[in-house]
Amino acid sequence: MLPAENSFGLFFLANYDKRNYVVRNIFMRAFFRKILPEPVLRAYAAVKRFIRKKILHSAPEAERVEFDCDTVYKGHFGVTYRGIPCLKCPFDYVHYQMILDALKPDLVIEIGTNIGGGALYLADLMNIIGRGTVHTIDIADRADKLLRDHPRIKLFTRGWEKYDVRNAAGFRKVLVIEDSSHTYENTLGTLRKFGPLVTPGSYFIVEDGIINEQDREEDYQGGPLRAIREYLAADDSYVVDRAYCDWFGKNATANVNGYLKKVK
Ligand SMILES: C[S@@+](CC[C@H](N)C(=O)[O-])C[C@H]1O[C@@H](n2cnc3c(N)ncnc32)[C@H](O)[C@@H]1O
């Protein structure tokens, strides 16, 4: 036998009109959002999340949401585009298509082809947009046949060091993506060589600054972030475009501080 107040509680719960609950909740939330300052609301949400996840464990195992940099990093190695490996962070596919559509570049230079999923993705987007060419550079010659047959893709296989910048002459809007070895020295080298080719309003995108977050920067002499810092200190024609870096949360991208916009 339940104590009276508890049986009333059960009766009340059993007969509760869910629609009323939802409507009231929405109004209450809107009301609190109006009167409480943002940091208080955020702190409240964080506490609620913490209690729900760590104390109540209300979500069944299969419905829990658990991912972070490491799980995304692990997953990105298995990503394919049209069946061939495409090594990019999932958030960055969205950024790339938005940038290409907004900018409509004549030329994208991709440093680091690998099998070619990235170049193929860019070239197909250009097909949709109706303009543009991809020059993709590697030291190896392992690009998939899909790239070799693509009318918008030109392969260069002797490394970025041997790419003749005169190949980029005559293009009005040039965008560069550095996605090769990610060492500090290599990244800085590409910034110095290809930085001047980028046209004002366009981007030099440095991939994989995320390695610092993964505590792997020592293996890369400080990695892309060290190179970006150094390059930006010497060249004020670029700024970090925070809009793309922070689109899904602060630097929620593999390209941490890597969306460099040429402003002059
Ligand atoms: C991360 S993978 C590129 C992934 C590719 N962009 C994609 O989206 O799928 C890095 C590639 O950079 C190439 N690489 C390394 N050093 C290079 C250099 N000096 N010049 C051009 N490519 C280089 C490697 O051979 C490798 O294929």
Short mmCIF file of N, CA, C and O and ligand atoms in Angstrom, two decimals, residues 76-77 79 84-88 93 96 110-122 136-142 156-162 177-182 186 190 207-208, ligand 1:
data_model
loop_
_atom_site.label_atom_id
_atom_site.label_comp_id
_atom_site.label_asym_id
_atom_site.label_seq_id
_atom_site.Cartn_x
_atom_site.Cartn_y
_atom_site.Cartn_z
N HIS A 76 37.30 9.19 -39.67
CA HIS A 76 37.55 9.88 -40.95
C HIS A 76 38.45 9.05 -41.87
O HIS A 76 38.40 9.20 -43.09
N PHE A 77 39.22 8.12 -41.28
CA PHE A 77 40.08 7.28 -42.12
C PHE A 77 39.27 6.32 -43.00
O PHE A 77 39.76 5.86 -44.02
N VAL A 79 36.32 7.13 -44.37
CA VAL A 79 35.35 7.84 -45.22
C VAL A 79 35.75 7.72 -46.69
O VAL A 79 36.93 7.83 -47.05
N ILE A 84 36.07 6.08 -53.19
CA ILE A 84 37.53 6.15 -52.93
C ILE A 84 37.81 6.95 -51.66
O ILE A 84 37.05 7.85 -51.30
N PRO A 85 38.90 6.61 -50.96
CA PRO A 85 39.17 7.27 -49.68
C PRO A 85 39.23 8.79 -49.81
O PRO A 85 39.82 9.33 -50.76
N CYS A 86 38.61 9.43 -48.85
CA CYS A 86 38.57 10.90 -48.82
C CYS A 86 38.85 11.30 -47.38
O CYS A 86 37.99 11.13 -46.51
N LEU A 87 40.06 11.78 -47.13
CA LEU A 87 40.48 11.96 -45.74
C LEU A 87 40.22 13.37 -45.24
O LEU A 87 41.13 14.20 -45.17
N LYS A 88 38.97 13.63 -44.91
CA LYS A 88 38.63 14.94 -44.34
C LYS A 88 37.72 14.77 -43.14
O LYS A 88 36.98 13.80 -43.03
N TYR A 93 33.66 18.98 -44.96
CA TYR A 93 32.98 18.83 -46.25
C TYR A 93 31.95 19.93 -46.43
O TYR A 93 31.74 20.45 -47.51
N TYR A 96 33.73 23.22 -47.16
CA TYR A 96 34.26 23.28 -48.53
C TYR A 96 33.16 23.59 -49.53
O TYR A 96 33.33 24.43 -50.41
N GLU A 110 45.22 21.78 -54.69
CA GLU A 110 45.22 20.92 -53.51
C GLU A 110 46.60 20.28 -53.38
O GLU A 110 47.06 19.58 -54.28
N ILE A 111 47.24 20.53 -52.23
CA ILE A 111 48.57 19.95 -52.01
C ILE A 111 48.38 18.69 -51.16
O ILE A 111 48.00 18.78 -49.99
N GLY A 112 48.60 17.55 -51.75
CA GLY A 112 48.33 16.26 -51.09
C GLY A 112 47.10 15.62 -51.70
O GLY A 112 45.98 15.93 -51.31
N THR A 113 47.33 14.72 -52.65
CA THR A 113 46.20 14.08 -53.37
C THR A 113 45.77 12.79 -52.70
O THR A 113 44.59 12.52 -52.54
N ASN A 114 46.75 11.96 -52.33
CA ASN A 114 46.53 10.58 -51.90
C ASN A 114 45.75 9.84 -52.99
O ASN A 114 46.09 9.95 -54.16
N ILE A 115 44.68 9.12 -52.65
CA ILE A 115 43.92 8.38 -53.68
C ILE A 115 43.03 9.36 -54.45
O ILE A 115 42.69 9.14 -55.60
N GLY A 116 42.64 10.43 -53.76
CA GLY A 116 41.99 11.48 -54.53
C GLY A 116 40.56 11.83 -54.19
O GLY A 116 39.93 12.62 -54.89
N GLY A 117 40.02 11.28 -53.09
CA GLY A 117 38.63 11.58 -52.73
C GLY A 117 38.38 13.08 -52.57
O GLY A 117 37.35 13.59 -53.01
N GLY A 118 39.33 13.78 -51.97
CA GLY A 118 39.17 15.22 -51.73
C GLY A 118 39.09 15.98 -53.04
O GLY A 118 38.18 16.79 -53.26
N ALA A 119 40.03 15.68 -53.94
CA ALA A 119 40.06 16.39 -55.23
C ALA A 119 38.81 16.09 -56.04
O ALA A 119 38.23 16.98 -56.69
N LEU A 120 38.37 14.83 -55.97
CA LEU A 120 37.17 14.43 -56.72
C LEU A 120 35.93 15.15 -56.19
O LEU A 120 35.09 15.62 -56.96
N TYR A 121 35.84 15.24 -54.87
CA TYR A 121 34.72 15.95 -54.23
C TYR A 121 34.69 17.42 -54.69
O TYR A 121 33.64 17.93 -55.09
N LEU A 122 35.85 18.04 -54.67
CA LEU A 122 35.93 19.45 -55.08
C LEU A 122 35.57 19.60 -56.56
O LEU A 122 34.82 20.50 -56.95
N THR A 136 45.84 19.07 -58.44
CA THR A 136 46.13 18.35 -57.21
C THR A 136 47.53 17.75 -57.29
O THR A 136 47.91 17.16 -58.30
N ILE A 137 48.29 17.98 -56.21
CA ILE A 137 49.73 17.68 -56.23
C ILE A 137 50.07 16.62 -55.19
O ILE A 137 49.61 16.69 -54.05
N ASP A 138 50.91 15.67 -55.58
CA ASP A 138 51.40 14.67 -54.62
C ASP A 138 52.84 14.31 -54.98
O ASP A 138 53.34 14.71 -56.05
N ILE A 139 53.46 13.53 -54.08
CA ILE A 139 54.78 13.00 -54.43
C ILE A 139 54.64 11.57 -54.95
O ILE A 139 55.58 10.99 -55.46
N ALA A 140 53.44 11.04 -54.76
CA ALA A 140 53.17 9.68 -55.23
C ALA A 140 52.17 9.75 -56.38
O ALA A 140 51.46 10.75 -56.53
N ASP A 141 52.12 8.67 -57.14
CA ASP A 141 51.22 8.65 -58.29
C ASP A 141 50.19 7.54 -58.06
O ASP A 141 50.21 6.53 -58.74
N ARG A 142 49.33 7.74 -57.04
CA ARG A 142 48.38 6.67 -56.72
C ARG A 142 46.92 7.13 -56.82
O ARG A 142 46.03 6.51 -56.26
N PHE A 156 49.46 16.46 -60.59
CA PHE A 156 50.90 16.78 -60.59
C PHE A 156 51.54 15.83 -59.57
O PHE A 156 51.10 15.77 -58.43
N THR A 157 52.57 15.11 -59.97
CA THR A 157 53.05 14.03 -59.11
C THR A 157 54.52 14.18 -58.68
O THR A 157 55.14 13.21 -58.27
N ARG A 158 55.05 15.41 -58.77
CA ARG A 158 56.46 15.55 -58.38
C ARG A 158 56.62 16.38 -57.09
O ARG A 158 57.67 16.94 -56.81
N GLY A 159 55.52 16.48 -56.30
CA GLY A 159 55.59 17.22 -55.04
C GLY A 159 55.36 18.71 -55.25
O GLY A 159 55.55 19.23 -56.35
N TRP A 160 54.91 19.38 -54.18
CA TRP A 160 54.61 20.81 -54.31
C TRP A 160 55.86 21.63 -54.59
O TRP A 160 55.81 22.69 -55.22
N GLU A 161 56.99 21.10 -54.15
CA GLU A 161 58.24 21.84 -54.33
C GLU A 161 58.54 22.03 -55.81
O GLU A 161 59.15 23.02 -56.21
N LYS A 162 58.10 21.08 -56.65
CA LYS A 162 58.41 21.14 -58.08
C LYS A 162 57.24 21.70 -58.90
O LYS A 162 57.33 21.78 -60.13
N ILE A 177 44.66 24.62 -50.91
CA ILE A 177 44.46 23.73 -49.75
C ILE A 177 45.75 22.98 -49.48
O ILE A 177 46.26 22.30 -50.38
N GLU A 178 46.28 23.15 -48.28
CA GLU A 178 47.49 22.40 -47.92
C GLU A 178 47.06 21.18 -47.10
O GLU A 178 46.54 21.31 -45.99
N ASP A 179 47.26 19.99 -47.68
CA ASP A 179 46.86 18.76 -46.99
C ASP A 179 47.91 17.68 -47.24
O ASP A 179 47.58 16.56 -47.62
N SER A 180 49.19 18.06 -47.04
CA SER A 180 50.22 17.04 -47.32
C SER A 180 50.80 16.45 -46.04
O SER A 180 50.11 15.70 -45.36
N SER A 181 52.04 16.84 -45.66
CA SER A 181 52.66 16.08 -44.56
C SER A 181 52.39 16.65 -43.17
O SER A 181 52.64 15.98 -42.17
N HIS A 182 51.94 17.90 -43.10
CA HIS A 182 51.53 18.54 -41.83
C HIS A 182 52.68 18.85 -40.87
O HIS A 182 52.42 19.21 -39.72
N ASN A 186 57.12 21.84 -43.54
CA ASN A 186 56.42 21.62 -44.81
C ASN A 186 55.25 22.62 -44.96
O ASN A 186 55.07 23.23 -46.01
N THR A 190 54.79 25.56 -47.81
CA THR A 190 53.67 25.69 -48.75
C THR A 190 53.01 27.06 -48.62
O THR A 190 52.62 27.67 -49.61
N GLU A 207 45.01 22.30 -43.64
CA GLU A 207 44.35 21.14 -43.02
C GLU A 207 45.13 20.63 -41.80
O GLU A 207 46.36 20.76 -41.73
N ASP A 208 44.38 20.05 -40.88
CA ASP A 208 44.91 19.19 -39.81
C ASP A 208 45.70 19.83 -38.68
O ASP A 208 46.52 19.16 -38.05
C1 LIG B 1 46.39 13.37 -45.92
S1 LIG B 1 46.86 12.76 -47.47
C2 LIG B 1 45.91 13.73 -48.58
C3 LIG B 1 44.46 13.46 -48.49
C4 LIG B 1 43.64 14.05 -49.60
N1 LIG B 1 43.79 15.47 -49.70
C5 LIG B 1 42.18 13.71 -49.41
O1 LIG B 1 41.35 14.64 -49.18
O2 LIG B 1 41.80 12.54 -49.47
C6 LIG B 1 48.47 13.42 -47.59
C7 LIG B 1 49.17 13.23 -48.94
O3 LIG B 1 50.21 14.20 -49.02
C8 LIG B 1 51.24 13.67 -49.82
N2 LIG B 1 52.49 14.44 -49.68
C9 LIG B 1 53.47 14.32 -48.75
N3 LIG B 1 54.47 15.18 -49.01
C10 LIG B 1 54.13 15.87 -50.14
C11 LIG B 1 54.75 16.89 -50.92
N4 LIG B 1 55.97 17.36 -50.62
N5 LIG B 1 54.09 17.36 -52.00
C12 LIG B 1 52.87 16.90 -52.32
N6 LIG B 1 52.23 15.91 -51.63
C13 LIG B 1 52.86 15.40 -50.55
C14 LIG B 1 51.31 12.21 -49.36
O4 LIG B 1 51.93 11.41 -50.33
C15 LIG B 1 49.84 11.88 -49.13
O5 LIG B 1 49.28 11.24 -50.25
#
